[in-house]
Coordinates of N, CA and C in Angstrom, one line a residue:
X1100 N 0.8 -1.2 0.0 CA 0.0 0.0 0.0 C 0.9 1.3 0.0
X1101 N 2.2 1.2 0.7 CA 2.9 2.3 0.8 C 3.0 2.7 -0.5
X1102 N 3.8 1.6 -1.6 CA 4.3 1.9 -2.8 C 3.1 2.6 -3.4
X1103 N 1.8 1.9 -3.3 CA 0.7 3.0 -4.4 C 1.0 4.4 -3.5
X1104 N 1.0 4.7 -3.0 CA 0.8 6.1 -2.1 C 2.1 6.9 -2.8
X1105 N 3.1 6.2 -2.7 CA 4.2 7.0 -3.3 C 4.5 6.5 -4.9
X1106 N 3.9 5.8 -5.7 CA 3.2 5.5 -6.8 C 2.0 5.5 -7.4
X1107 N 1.3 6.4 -7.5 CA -0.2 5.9 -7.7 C -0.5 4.9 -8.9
X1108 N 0.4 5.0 -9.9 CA -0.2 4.4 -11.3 C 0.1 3.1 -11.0
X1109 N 1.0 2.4 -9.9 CA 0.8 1.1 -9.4 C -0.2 0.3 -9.3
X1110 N -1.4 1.4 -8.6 CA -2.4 0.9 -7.8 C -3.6 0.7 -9.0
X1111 N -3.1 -0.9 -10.0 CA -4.3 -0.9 -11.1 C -5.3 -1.6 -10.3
X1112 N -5.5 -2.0 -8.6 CA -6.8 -2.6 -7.9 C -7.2 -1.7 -7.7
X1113 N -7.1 -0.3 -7.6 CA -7.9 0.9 -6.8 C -8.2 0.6 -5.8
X1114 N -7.0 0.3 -5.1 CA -7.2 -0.2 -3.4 C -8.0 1.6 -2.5
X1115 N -7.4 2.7 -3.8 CA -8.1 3.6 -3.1 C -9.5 3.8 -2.4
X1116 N -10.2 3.1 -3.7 CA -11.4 3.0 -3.9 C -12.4 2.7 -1.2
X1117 N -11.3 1.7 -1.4 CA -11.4 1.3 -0.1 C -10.9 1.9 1.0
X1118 N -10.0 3.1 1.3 CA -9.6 3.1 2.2 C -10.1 3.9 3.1
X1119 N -9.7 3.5 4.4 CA -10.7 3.5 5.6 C -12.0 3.0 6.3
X1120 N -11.8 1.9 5.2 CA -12.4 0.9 5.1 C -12.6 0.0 6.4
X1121 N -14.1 -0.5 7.2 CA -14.0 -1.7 7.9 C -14.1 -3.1 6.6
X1122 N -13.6 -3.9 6.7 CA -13.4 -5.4 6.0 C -14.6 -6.7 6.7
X1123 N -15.3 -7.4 5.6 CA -15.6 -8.4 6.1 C -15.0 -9.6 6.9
X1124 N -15.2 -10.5 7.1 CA -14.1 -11.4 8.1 C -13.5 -12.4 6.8
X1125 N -14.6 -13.1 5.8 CA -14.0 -14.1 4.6 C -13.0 -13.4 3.6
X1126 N -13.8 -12.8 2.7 CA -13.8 -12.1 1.7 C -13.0 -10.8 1.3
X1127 N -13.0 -10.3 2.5 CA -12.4 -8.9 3.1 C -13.3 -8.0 2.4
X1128 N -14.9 -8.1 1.9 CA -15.1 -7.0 1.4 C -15.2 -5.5 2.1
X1129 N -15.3 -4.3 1.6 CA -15.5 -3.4 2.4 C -17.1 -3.2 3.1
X1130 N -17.4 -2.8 4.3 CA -18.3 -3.2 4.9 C -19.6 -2.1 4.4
X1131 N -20.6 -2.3 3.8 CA -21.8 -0.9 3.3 C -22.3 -0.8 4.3
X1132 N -22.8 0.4 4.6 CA -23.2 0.8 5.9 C -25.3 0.9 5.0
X1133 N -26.0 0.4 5.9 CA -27.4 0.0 5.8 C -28.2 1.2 5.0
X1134 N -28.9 1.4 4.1 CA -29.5 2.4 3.9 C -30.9 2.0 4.1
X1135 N -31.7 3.1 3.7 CA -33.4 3.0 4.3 C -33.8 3.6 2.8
X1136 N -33.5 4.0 1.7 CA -34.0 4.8 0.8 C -35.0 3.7 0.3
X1137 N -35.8 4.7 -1.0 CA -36.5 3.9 -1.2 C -36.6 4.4 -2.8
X1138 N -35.9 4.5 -4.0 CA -36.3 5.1 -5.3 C -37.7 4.2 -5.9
X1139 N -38.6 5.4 -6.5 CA -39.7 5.1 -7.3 C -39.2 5.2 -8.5
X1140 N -38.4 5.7 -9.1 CA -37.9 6.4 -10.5 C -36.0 5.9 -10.8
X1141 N -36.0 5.4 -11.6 CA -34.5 5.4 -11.9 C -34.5 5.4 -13.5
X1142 N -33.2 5.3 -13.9 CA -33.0 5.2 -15.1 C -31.3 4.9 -15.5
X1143 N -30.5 4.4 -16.6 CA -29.6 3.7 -16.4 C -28.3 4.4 -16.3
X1144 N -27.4 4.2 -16.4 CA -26.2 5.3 -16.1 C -25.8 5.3 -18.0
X1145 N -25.8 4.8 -18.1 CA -25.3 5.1 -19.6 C -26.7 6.2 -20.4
X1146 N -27.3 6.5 -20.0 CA -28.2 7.9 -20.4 C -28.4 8.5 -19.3
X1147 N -27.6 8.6 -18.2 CA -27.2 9.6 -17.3 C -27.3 11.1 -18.0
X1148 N -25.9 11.3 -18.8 CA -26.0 12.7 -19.5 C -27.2 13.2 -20.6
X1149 N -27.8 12.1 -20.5 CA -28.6 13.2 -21.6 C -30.3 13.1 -20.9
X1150 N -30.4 13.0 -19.5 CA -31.7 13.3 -18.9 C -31.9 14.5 -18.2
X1151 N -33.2 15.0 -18.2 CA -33.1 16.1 -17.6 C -34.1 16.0 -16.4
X1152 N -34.1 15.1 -16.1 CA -34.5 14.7 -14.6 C -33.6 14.4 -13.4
X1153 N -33.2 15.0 -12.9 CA -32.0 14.6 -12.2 C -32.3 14.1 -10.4
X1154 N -33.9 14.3 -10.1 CA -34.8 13.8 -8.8 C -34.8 12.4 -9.0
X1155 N -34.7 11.6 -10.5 CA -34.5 10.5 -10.6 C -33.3 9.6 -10.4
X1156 N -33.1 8.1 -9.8 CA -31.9 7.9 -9.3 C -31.2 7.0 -10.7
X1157 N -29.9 6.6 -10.4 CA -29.2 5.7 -11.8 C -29.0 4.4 -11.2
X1158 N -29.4 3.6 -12.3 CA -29.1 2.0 -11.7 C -28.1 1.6 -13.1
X1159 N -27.9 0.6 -12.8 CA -26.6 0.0 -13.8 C -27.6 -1.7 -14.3
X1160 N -28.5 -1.4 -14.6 CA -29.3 -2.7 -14.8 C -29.1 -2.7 -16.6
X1161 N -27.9 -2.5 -16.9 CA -27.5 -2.8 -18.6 C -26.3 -3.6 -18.8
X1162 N -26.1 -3.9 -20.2 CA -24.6 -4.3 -20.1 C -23.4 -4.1 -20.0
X1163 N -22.8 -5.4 -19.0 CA -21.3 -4.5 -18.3 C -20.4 -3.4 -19.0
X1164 N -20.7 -4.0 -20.3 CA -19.6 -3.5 -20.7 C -20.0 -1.3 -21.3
X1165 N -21.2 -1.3 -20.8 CA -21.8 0.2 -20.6 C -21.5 0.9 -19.4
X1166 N -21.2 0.1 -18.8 CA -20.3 1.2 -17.2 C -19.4 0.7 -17.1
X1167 N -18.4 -0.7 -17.7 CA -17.0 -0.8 -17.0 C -16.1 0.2 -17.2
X1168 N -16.7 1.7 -17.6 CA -15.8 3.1 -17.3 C -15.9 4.1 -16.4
X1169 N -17.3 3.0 -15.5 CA -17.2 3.7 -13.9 C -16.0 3.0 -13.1
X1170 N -15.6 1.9 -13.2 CA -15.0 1.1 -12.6 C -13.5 1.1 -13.2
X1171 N -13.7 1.9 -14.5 CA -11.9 2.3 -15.0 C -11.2 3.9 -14.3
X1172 N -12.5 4.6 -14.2 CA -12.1 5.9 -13.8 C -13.6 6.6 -13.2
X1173 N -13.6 6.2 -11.9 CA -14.9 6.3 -11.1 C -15.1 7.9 -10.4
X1174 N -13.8 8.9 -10.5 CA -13.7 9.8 -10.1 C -14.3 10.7 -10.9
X1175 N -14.4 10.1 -12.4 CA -15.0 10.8 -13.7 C -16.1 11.4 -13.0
X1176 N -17.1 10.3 -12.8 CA -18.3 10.4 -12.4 C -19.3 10.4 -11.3
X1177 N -18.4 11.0 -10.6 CA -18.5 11.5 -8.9 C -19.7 12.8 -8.8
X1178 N -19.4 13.8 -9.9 CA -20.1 14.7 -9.8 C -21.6 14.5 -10.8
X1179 N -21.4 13.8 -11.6 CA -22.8 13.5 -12.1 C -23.4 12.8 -11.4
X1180 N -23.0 11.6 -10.3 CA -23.5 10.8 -9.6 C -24.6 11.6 -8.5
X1181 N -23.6 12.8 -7.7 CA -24.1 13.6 -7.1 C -25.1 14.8 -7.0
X1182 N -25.2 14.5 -8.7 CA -26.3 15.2 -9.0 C -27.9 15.1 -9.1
X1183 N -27.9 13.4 -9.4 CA -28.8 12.7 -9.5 C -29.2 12.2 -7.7
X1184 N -30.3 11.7 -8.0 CA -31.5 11.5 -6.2 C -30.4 10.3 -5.5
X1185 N -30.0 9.6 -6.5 CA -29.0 8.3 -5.4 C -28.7 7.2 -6.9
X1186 N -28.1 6.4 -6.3 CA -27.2 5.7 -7.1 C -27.7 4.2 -6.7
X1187 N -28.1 3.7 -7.7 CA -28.0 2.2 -7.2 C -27.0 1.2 -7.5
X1188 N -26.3 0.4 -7.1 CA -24.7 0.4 -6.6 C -24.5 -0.5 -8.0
X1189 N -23.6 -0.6 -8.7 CA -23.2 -1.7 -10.3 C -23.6 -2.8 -10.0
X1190 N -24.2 -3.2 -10.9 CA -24.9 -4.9 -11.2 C -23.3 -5.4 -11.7
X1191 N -22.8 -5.9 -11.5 CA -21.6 -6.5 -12.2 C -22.1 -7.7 -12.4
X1192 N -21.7 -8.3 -13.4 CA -22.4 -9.9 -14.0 C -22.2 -11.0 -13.1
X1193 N -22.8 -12.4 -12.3 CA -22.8 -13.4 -12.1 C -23.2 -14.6 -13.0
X1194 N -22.4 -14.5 -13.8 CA -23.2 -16.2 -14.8 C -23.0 -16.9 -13.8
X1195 N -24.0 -18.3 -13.9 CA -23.8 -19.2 -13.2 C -22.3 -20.0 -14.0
X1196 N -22.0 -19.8 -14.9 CA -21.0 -20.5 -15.7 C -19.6 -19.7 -15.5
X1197 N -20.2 -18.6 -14.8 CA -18.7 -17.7 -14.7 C -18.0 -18.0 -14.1
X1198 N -16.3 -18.5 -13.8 CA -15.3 -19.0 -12.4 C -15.9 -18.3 -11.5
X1199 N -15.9 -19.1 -10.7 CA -16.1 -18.4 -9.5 C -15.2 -17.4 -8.8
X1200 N -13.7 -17.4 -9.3 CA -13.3 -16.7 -8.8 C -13.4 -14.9 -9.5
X1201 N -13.8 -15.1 -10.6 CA -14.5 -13.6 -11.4 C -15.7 -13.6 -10.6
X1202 N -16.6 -14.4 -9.9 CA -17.7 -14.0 -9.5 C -17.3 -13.0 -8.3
X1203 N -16.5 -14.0 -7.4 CA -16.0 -12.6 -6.2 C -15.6 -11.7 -6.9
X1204 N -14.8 -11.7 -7.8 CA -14.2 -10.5 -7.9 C -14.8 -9.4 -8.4
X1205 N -16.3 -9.6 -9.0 CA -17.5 -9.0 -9.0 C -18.0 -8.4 -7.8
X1206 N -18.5 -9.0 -7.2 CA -19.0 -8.7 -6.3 C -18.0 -7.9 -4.8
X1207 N -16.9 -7.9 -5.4 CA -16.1 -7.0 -4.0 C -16.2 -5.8 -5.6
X1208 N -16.0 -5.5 -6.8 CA -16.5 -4.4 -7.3 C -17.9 -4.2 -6.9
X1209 N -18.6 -4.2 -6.6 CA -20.0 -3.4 -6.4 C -19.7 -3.1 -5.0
X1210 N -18.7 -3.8 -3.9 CA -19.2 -3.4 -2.8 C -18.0 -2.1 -2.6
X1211 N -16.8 -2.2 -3.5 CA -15.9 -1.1 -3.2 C -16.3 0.1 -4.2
X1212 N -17.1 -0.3 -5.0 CA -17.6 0.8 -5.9 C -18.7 1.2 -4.8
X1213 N -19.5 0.7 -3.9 CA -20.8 1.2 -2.8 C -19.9 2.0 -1.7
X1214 N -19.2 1.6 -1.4 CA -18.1 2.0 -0.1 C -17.8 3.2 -0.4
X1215 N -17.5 3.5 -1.9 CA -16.3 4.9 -2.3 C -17.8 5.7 -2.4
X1216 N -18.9 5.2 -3.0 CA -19.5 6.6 -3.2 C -20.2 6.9 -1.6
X1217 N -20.6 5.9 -0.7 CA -20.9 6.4 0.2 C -20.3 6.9 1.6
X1218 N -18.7 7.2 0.9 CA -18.0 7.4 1.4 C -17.7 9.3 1.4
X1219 N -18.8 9.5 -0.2 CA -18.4 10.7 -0.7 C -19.5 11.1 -0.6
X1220 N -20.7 11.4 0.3 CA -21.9 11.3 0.0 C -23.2 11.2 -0.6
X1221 N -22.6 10.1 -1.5 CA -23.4 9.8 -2.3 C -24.7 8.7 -2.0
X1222 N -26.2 9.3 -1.9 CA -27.0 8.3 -1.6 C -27.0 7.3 -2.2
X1223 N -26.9 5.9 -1.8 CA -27.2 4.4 -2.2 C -28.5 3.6 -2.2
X1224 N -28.6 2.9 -2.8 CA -29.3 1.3 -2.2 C -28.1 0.7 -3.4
X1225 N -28.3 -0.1 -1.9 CA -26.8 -1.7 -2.5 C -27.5 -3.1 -3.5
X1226 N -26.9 -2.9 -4.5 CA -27.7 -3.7 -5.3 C -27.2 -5.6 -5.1
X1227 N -27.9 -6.3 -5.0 CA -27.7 -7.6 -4.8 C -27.9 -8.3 -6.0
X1228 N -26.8 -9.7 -6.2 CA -26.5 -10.6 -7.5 C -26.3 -11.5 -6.8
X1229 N -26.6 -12.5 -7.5 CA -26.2 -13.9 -6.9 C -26.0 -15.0 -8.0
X1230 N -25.8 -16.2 -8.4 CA -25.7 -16.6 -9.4 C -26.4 -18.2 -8.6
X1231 N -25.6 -19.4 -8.9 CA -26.4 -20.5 -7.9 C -25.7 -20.7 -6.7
X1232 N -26.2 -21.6 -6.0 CA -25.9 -21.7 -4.3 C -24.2 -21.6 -4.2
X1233 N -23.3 -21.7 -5.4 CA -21.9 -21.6 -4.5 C -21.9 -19.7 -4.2
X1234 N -22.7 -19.8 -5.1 CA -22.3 -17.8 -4.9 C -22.9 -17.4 -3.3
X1235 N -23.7 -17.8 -2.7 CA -24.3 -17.9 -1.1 C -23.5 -17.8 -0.2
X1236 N -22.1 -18.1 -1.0 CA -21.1 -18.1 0.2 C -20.5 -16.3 0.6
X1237 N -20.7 -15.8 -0.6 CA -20.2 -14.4 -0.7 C -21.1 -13.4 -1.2
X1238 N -22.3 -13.5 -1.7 CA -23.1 -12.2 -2.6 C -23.7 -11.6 -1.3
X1239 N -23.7 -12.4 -0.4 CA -24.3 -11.1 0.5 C -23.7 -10.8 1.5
X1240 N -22.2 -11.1 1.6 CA -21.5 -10.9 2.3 C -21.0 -9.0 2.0
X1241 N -20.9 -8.7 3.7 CA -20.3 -7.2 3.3 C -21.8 -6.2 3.7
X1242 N -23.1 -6.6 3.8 CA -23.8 -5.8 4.0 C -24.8 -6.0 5.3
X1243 N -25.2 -4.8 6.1 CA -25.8 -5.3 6.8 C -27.5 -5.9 6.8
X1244 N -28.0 -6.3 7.7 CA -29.5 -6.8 7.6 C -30.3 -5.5 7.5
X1245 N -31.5 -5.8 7.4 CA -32.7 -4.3 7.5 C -32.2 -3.1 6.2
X1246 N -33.3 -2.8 6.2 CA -33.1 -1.7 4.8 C -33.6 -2.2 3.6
X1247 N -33.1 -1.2 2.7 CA -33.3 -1.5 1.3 C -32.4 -2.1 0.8
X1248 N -32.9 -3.0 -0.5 CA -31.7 -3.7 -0.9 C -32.3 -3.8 -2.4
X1249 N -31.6 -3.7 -3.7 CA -32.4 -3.4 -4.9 C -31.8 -4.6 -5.7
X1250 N -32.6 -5.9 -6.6 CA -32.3 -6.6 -7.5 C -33.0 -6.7 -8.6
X1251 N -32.7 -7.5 -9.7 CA -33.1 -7.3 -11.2 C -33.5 -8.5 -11.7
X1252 N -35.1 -8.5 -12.3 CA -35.4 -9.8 -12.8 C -35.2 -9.6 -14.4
X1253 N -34.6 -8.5 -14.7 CA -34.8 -8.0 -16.2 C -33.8 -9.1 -17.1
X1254 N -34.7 -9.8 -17.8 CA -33.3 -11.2 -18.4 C -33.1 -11.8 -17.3
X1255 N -33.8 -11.7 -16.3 CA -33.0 -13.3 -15.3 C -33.9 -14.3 -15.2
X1256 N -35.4 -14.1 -15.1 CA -36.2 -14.9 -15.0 C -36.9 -15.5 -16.9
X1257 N -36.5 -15.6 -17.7 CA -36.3 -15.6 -18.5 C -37.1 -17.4 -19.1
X1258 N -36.1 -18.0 -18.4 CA -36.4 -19.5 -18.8 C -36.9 -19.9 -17.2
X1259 N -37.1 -21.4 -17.5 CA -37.7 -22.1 -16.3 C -36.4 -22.5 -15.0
X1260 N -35.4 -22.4 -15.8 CA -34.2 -22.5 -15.2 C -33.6 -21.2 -14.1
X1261 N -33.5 -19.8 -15.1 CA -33.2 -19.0 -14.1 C -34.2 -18.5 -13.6
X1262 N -35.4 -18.6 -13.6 CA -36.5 -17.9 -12.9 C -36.6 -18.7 -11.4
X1263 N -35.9 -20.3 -11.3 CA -35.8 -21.4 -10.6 C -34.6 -20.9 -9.2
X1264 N -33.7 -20.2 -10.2 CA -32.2 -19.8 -9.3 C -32.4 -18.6 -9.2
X1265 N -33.4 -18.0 -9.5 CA -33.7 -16.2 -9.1 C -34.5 -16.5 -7.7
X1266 N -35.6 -17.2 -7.6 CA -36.2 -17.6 -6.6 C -35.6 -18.1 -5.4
X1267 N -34.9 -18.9 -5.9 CA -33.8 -19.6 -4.4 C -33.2 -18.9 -4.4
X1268 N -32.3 -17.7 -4.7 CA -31.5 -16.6 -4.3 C -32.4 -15.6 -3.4
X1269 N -33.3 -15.4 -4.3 CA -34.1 -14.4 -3.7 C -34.3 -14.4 -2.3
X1270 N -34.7 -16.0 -1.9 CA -35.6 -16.6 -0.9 C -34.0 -16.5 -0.2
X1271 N -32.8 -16.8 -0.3 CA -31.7 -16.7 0.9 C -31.1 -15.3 1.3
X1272 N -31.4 -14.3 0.0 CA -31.2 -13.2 -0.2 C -31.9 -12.8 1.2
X1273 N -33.6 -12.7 1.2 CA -34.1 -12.3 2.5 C -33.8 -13.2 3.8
X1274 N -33.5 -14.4 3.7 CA -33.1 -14.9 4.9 C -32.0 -14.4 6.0
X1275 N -31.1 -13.8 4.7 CA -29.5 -13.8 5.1 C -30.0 -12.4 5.8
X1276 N -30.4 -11.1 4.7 CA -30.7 -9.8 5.0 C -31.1 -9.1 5.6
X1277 N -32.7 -9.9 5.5 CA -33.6 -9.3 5.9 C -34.4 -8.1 5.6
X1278 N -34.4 -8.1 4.7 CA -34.6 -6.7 4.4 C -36.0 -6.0 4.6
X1279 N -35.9 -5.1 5.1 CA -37.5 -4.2 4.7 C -38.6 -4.0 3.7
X1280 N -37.4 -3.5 2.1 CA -37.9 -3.3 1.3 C -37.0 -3.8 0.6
X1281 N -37.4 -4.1 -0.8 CA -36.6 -5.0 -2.2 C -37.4 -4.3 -3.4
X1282 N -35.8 -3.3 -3.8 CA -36.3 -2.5 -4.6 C -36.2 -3.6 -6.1
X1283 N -37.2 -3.8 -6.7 CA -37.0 -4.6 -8.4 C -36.8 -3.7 -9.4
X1284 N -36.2 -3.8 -10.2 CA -35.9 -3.9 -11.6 C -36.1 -5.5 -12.8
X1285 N -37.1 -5.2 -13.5 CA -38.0 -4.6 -14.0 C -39.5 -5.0 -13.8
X1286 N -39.5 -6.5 -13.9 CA -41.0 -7.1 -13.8 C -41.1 -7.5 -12.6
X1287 N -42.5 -7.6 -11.9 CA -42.8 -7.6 -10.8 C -43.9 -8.8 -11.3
X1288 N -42.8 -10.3 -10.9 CA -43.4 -11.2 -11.2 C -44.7 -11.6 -9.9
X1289 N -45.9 -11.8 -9.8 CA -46.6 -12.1 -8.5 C -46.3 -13.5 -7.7
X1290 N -45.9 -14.4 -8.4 CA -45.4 -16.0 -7.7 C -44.0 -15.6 -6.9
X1291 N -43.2 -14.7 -7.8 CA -42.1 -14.6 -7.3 C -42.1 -13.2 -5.9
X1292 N -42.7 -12.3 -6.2 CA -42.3 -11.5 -5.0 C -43.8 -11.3 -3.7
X1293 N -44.7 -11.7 -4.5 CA -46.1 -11.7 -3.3 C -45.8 -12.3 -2.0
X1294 N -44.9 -13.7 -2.1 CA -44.6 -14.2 -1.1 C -44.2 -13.2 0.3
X1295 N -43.2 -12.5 -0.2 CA -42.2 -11.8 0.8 C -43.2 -10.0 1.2
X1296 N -44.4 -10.1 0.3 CA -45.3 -8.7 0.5 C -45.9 -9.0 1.9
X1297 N -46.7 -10.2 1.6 CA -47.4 -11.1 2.5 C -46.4 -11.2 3.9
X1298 N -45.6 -11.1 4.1 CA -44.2 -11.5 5.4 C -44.1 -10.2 5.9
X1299 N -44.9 -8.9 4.9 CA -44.5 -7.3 5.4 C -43.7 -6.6 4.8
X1300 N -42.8 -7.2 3.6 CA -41.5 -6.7 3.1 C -42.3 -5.4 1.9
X1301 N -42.1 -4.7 2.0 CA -42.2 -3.5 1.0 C -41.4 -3.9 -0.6
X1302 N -42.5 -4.0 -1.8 CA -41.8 -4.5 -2.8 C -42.3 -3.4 -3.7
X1303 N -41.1 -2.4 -4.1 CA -40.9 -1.2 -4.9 C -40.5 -1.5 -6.3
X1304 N -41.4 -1.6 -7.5 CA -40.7 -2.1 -9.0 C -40.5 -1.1 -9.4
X1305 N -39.3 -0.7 -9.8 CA -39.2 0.5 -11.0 C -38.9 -0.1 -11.9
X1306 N -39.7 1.0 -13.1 CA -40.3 0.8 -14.7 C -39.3 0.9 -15.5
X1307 N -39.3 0.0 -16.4 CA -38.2 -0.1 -17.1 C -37.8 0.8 -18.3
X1308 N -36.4 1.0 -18.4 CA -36.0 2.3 -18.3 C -36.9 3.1 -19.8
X1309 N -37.2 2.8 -20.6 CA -37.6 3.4 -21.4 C -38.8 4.3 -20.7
X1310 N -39.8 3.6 -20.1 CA -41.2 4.3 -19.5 C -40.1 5.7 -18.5
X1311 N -38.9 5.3 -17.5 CA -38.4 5.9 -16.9 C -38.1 7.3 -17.6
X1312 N -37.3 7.3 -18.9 CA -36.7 7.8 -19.5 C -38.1 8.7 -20.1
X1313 N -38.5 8.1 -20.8 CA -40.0 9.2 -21.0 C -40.8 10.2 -20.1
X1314 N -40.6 9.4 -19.0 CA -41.5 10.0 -18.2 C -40.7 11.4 -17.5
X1315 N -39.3 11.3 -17.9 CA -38.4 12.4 -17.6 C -38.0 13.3 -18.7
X1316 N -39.0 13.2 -19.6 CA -39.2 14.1 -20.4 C -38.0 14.0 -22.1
X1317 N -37.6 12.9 -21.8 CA -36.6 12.9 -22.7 C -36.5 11.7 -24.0
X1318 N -37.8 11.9 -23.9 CA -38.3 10.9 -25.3 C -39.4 11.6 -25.9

């Protein structure tokens, strides 16, 4: 760590991203401190610049490779972030087919990319991925129980297969969590989330981004 400090172009992990960081005990991810928000409205970061809604918050529910230039140079977009109502934290991909060890390495990006902006005051809800049961060991590692917590059935529930591993995620997701509210992106299947309405859990869908996008005036 010394060397990046008296090197910075060393530091190609952006250990910056983390510092002053508390660490999880496995994983070491940095620890997200709980939020309570609740967005009705979002829309995606890659049409960030050209909305003129800015009460509305940014989710990353597109393809990776449309924000892996938040995660190349995150400083870029510090001040557009803070412009907008709150940030919902990068979806980074889990295939179930992905090594696992790219899966962690996903998921400690979303939690050091959650850590830096809420480090900068940037409002969050921490977005949750999971892929199948070996991923249980880590996707929800790093965050605390209660609050909001925001996931994406948009392309996940798809076939009878992943709609199968969205549900058993889901279903450990709240066990592990707990959460209050589960913000969705995009469809608000009734088999899949009535369950957890019925339990008391607040289930918030925001519209997929095109309706979002329009309704902010920019279609």
């Amino acid at each position: 760590m010394k060397n990046f400090e008296e090197c910075p172009r060393l530091d190609v992990f952006k250990s910056w991203l983390v510092c002053g960081a508390s660490f999880s005990d496995v994983n070491e991810f940095p620890l997200i401190k709980r939020t309570d928000f609740k967005p009705t409205a979002a829309i995606p970061f890659n049409l960030a610049k050209r909305s003129k809604d800015h009460e509305q918050w940014l989710h990353f529910y597109e393809y990776d490779y449309l924000f892996e230039r938040v995660w190349n140079n995150p400083k870029q977009y510090l001040e557009m972030f803070k412009r907008f109502g709150g940030v919902i934290t990068p979806d980074y991909s889990l295939y179930r087919d992905l090594p696992l060890a790219m899966q962690v390495w996903n998921t400690y990006r979303n939690r050091a990319i959650a850590y830096w902006l809420q480090n900068n005051g940037v409002d969050i809800v921490a977005n949750v991925r999971w892929a199948d049961e070996r991923s249980y060991e880590f996707a929800f590692e790093g965050l605390e129980q209660g609050g909001s917590y925001a996931v994406c059935t948009n392309g996940g529930i798809r076939s009878k297969l992943d709609r199968y591993y969205f549900k058993k995620g889901l279903a450990k997701m709240v066990e592990v969590l707990k959460p209050d509210t589960i913000i969705n992106y995009a469809t608000k299947s009734i088999d899949i989330f009535e369950p957890y309405e019925k339990q008391g859990i607040e289930i918030i869908t925001l519209n997929y981004w095109r309706d979002a996008f329009r309704k902010a005036g920019n279609l």
